[in-house]
Short mmCIF file of C-alpha atoms in Angstrom, two decimals:
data_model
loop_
_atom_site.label_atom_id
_atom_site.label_comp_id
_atom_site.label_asym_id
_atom_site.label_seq_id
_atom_site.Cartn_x
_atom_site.Cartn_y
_atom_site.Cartn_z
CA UNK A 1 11.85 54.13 16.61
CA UNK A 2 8.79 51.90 16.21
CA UNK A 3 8.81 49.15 13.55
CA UNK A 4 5.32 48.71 11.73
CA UNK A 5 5.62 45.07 10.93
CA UNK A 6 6.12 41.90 12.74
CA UNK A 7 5.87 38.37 11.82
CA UNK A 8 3.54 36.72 13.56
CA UNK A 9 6.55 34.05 14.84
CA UNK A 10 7.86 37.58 16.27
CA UNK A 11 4.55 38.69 18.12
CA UNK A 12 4.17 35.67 19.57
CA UNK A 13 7.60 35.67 20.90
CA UNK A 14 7.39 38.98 22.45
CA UNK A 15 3.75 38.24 23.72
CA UNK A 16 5.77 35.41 25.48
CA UNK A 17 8.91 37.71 26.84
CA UNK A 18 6.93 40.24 27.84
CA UNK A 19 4.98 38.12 30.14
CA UNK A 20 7.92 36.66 31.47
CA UNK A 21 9.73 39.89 31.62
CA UNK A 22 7.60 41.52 34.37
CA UNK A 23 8.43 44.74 33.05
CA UNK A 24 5.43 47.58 32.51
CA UNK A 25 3.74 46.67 29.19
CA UNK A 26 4.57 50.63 28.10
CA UNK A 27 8.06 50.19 28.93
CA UNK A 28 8.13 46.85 27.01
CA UNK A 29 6.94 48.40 23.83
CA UNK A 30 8.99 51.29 23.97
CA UNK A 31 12.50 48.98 24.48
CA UNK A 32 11.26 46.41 22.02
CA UNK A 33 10.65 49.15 19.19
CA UNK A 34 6.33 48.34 19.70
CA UNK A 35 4.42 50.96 19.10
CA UNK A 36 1.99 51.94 21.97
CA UNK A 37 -0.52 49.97 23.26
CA UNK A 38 0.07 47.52 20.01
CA UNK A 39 1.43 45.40 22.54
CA UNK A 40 -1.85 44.93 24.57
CA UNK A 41 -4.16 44.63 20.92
CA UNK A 42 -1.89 41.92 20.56
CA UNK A 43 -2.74 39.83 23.85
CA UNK A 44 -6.22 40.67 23.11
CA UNK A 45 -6.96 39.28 19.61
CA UNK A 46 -4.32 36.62 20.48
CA UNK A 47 -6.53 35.47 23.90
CA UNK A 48 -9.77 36.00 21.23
CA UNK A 49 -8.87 34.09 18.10
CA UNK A 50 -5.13 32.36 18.80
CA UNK A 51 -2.82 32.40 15.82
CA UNK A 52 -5.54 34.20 13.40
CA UNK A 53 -5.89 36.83 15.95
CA UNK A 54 -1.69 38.25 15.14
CA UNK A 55 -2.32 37.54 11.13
CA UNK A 56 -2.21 40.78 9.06
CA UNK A 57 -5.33 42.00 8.50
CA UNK A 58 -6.75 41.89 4.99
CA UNK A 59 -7.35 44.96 3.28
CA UNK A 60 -10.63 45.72 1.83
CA UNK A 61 -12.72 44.11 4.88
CA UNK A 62 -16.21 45.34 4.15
CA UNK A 63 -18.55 45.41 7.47
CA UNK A 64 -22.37 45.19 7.85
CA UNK A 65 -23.96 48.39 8.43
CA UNK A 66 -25.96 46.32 11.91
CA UNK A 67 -21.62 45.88 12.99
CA UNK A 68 -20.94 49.89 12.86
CA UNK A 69 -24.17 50.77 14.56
CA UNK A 70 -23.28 48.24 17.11
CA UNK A 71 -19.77 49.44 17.46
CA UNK A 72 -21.08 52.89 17.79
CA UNK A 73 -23.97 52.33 19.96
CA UNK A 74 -21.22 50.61 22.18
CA UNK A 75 -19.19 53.12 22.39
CA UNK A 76 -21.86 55.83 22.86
CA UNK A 77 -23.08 53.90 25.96
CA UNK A 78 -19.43 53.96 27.78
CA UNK A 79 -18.66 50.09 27.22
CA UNK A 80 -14.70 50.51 26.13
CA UNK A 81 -12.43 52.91 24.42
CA UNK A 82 -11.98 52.59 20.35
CA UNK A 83 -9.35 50.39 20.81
CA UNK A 84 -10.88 47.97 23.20
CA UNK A 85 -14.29 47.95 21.02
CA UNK A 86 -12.00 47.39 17.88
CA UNK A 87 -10.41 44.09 19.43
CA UNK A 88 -14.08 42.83 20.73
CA UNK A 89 -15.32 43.15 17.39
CA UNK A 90 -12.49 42.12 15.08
CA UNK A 91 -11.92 45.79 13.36
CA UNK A 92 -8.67 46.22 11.75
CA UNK A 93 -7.78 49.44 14.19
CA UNK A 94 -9.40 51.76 16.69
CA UNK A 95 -9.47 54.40 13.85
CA UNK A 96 -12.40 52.43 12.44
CA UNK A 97 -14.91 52.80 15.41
CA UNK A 98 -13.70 56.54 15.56
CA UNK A 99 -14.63 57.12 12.26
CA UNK A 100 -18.24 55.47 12.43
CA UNK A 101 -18.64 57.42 15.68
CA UNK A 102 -18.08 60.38 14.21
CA UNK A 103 -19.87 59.98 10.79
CA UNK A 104 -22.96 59.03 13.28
CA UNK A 105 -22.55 62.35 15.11
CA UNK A 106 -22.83 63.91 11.80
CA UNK A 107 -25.04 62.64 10.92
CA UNK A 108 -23.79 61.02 8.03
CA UNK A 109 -25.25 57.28 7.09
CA UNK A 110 -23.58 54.32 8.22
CA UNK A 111 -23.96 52.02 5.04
CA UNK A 112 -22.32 49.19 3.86
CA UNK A 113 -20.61 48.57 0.51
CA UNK A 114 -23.79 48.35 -2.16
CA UNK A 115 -22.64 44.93 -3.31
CA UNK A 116 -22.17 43.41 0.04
CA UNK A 117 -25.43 41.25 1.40
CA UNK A 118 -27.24 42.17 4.45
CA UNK A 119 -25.91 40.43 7.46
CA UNK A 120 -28.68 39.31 9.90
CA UNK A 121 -28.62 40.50 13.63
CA UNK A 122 -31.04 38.02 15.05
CA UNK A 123 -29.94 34.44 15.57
CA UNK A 124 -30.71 31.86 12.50
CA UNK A 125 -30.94 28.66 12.99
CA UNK A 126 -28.31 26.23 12.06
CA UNK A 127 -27.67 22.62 11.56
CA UNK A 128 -24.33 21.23 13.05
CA UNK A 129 -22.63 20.68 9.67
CA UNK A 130 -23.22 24.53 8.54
CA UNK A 131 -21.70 25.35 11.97
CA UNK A 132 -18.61 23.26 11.18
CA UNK A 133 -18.64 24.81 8.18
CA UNK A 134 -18.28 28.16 9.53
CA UNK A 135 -16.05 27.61 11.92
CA UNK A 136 -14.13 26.25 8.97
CA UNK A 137 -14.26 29.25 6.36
CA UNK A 138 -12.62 31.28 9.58
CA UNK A 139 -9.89 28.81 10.44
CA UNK A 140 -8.90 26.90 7.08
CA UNK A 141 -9.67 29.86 5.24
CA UNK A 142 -8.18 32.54 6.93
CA UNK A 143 -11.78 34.90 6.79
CA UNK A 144 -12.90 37.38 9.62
CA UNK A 145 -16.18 37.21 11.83
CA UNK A 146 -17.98 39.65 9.67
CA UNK A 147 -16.92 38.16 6.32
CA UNK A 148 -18.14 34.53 7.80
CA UNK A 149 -21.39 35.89 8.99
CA UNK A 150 -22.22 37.73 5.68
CA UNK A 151 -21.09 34.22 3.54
CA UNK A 152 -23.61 32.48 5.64
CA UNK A 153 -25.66 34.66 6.30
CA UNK A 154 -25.87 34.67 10.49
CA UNK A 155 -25.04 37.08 12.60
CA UNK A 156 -21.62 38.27 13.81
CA UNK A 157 -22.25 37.42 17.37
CA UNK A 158 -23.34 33.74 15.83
CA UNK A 159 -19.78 33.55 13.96
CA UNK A 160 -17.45 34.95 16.41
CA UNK A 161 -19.26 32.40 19.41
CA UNK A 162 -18.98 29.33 17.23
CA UNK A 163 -15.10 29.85 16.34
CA UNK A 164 -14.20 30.58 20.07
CA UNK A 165 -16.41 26.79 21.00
CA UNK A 166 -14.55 24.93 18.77
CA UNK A 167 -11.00 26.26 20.01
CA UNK A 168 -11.91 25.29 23.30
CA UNK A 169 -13.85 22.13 22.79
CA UNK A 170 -13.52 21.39 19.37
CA UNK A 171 -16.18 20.78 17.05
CA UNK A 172 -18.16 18.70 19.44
CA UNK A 173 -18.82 21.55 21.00
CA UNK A 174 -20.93 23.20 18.07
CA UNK A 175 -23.42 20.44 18.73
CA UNK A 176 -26.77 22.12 19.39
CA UNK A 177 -28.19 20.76 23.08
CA UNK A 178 -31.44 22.67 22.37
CA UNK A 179 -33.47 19.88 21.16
CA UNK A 180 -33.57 21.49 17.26
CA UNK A 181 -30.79 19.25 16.17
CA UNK A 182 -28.70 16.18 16.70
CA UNK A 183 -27.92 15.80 20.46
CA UNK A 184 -24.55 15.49 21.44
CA UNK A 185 -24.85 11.91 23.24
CA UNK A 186 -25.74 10.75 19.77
CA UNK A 187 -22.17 11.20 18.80
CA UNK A 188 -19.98 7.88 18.79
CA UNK A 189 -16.65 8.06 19.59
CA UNK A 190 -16.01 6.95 16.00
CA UNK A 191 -18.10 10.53 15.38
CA UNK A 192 -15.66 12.33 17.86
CA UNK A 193 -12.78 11.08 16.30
CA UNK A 194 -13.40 11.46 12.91
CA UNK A 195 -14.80 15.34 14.21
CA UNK A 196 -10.94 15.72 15.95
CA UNK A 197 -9.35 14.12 12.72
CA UNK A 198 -11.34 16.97 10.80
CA UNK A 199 -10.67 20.16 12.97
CA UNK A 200 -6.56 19.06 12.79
CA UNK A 201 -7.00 19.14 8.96
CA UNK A 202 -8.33 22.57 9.38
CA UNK A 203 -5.65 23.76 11.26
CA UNK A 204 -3.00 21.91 9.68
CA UNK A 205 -1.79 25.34 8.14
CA UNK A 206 -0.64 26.41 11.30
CA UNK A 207 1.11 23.45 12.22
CA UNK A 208 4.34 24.49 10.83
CA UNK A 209 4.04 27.74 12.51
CA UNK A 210 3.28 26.32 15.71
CA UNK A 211 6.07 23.80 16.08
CA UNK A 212 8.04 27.00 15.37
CA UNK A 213 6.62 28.62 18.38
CA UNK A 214 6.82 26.06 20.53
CA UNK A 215 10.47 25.12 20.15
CA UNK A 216 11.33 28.65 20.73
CA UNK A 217 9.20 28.82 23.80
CA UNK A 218 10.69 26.17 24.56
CA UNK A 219 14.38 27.98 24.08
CA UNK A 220 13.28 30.74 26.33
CA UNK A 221 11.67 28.27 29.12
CA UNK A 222 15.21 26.33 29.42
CA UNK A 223 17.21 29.62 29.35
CA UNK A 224 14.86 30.63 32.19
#
């Protein structure tokens, strides 16, 4: 029998076994008590958005009515299954995209909540603070794509690309090389530091959680 709920200490451990086990990911879930293909929506959002990616999702998430017809429009036009467009775009399950698919083939209108703003779906232009910023409300704060984007107003796409930059080269990366705003060889290395010294703030919640991890993987790598 399947469990329901797992830590995220415990998903990350069994995203770790799992690749070490070599076994088929079905057969995985099925001896480990996972429920089917929960397993693989796991190494997704965990590959997308690290430690936020295996938090419980929030209930009440309110989406854009521009995110459902894109969700739809994706799935309309053969780019993934439900599940696979509900890990690209942050959904809480695959049974969300079903359900927009099928209110759109009824015809029915895909609206967002009354209260909620408008999210744009063209590009605004930012300065690199307000991209720190963002980046920020995601990470520190613990909010999704689509909530970021409608708090400041950008699109989704804007949100989601800024979060992934600074995991892989930290906020330095957010620097705009366009020409609209400061140029990243303006940045000291007093800038760069203080930056790093900001973005380990941010994280700092996770710390705790990731020393866990890591002395367990570590456990696992010394038994192996």
């Amino acid at each position: 029998m399947s469990r329901s709920k797992f830590t995220v200490l415990e998903k990350l451990n069994l995203i770790e076994d799992y690749q070490q086990s070599g076994l088929p990911r079905a057969t995985y879930e099925r001896r480990h008590g996972i429920g089917k293909d929960t397993l693989r929506s796991w190494l997704i959002r965990y590959q997308r958005d690290g430690l936020e990616g295996l938090q419980e999702a929030k209930k009440n998430i309110h989406y854009s009515k521009e995110l459902k017809h894109t969700v739809v429009f994706a799935y309309l036009n053969g780019e993934g299954t439900f599940g696979e467009l509900a890990d690209r775009y942050g959904l809480r399950n695959a049974t969300q995209a079903q359900n927009w698919v099928t209110k759109y083939n009824e015809d029915k209108p895909l609206t967002a909540s009354p209260s909620r703003k408008r999210v744009p779906t063209m590009p605004k232009k930012t300065t690199f603070e307000e991209r720190i910023e963002i980046v920020e409300y995601v990470v520190k704060h613990k909010h999704s794509y689509a909530e970021a984007a409608e708090h400041f107003q950008v699109s989704y796409q804007q949100a989601r690309s800024w979060v992934l930059k600074a995991k892989n080269g930290g906020y330095e990366a957010l620097v705009d090389n366009r020409g609209h705003h400061r140029d990243e060889s303006e940045l000291t290395d007093l800038d760069k530091a203080n930056l790093r010294i900001r973005q380990l703030e941010a994280e700092l919640k996770d710390k705790e959680l990731v020393e866990q991890f890591a002395k367990k993987l570590l456990e696992l790598q010394r038994k192996g």
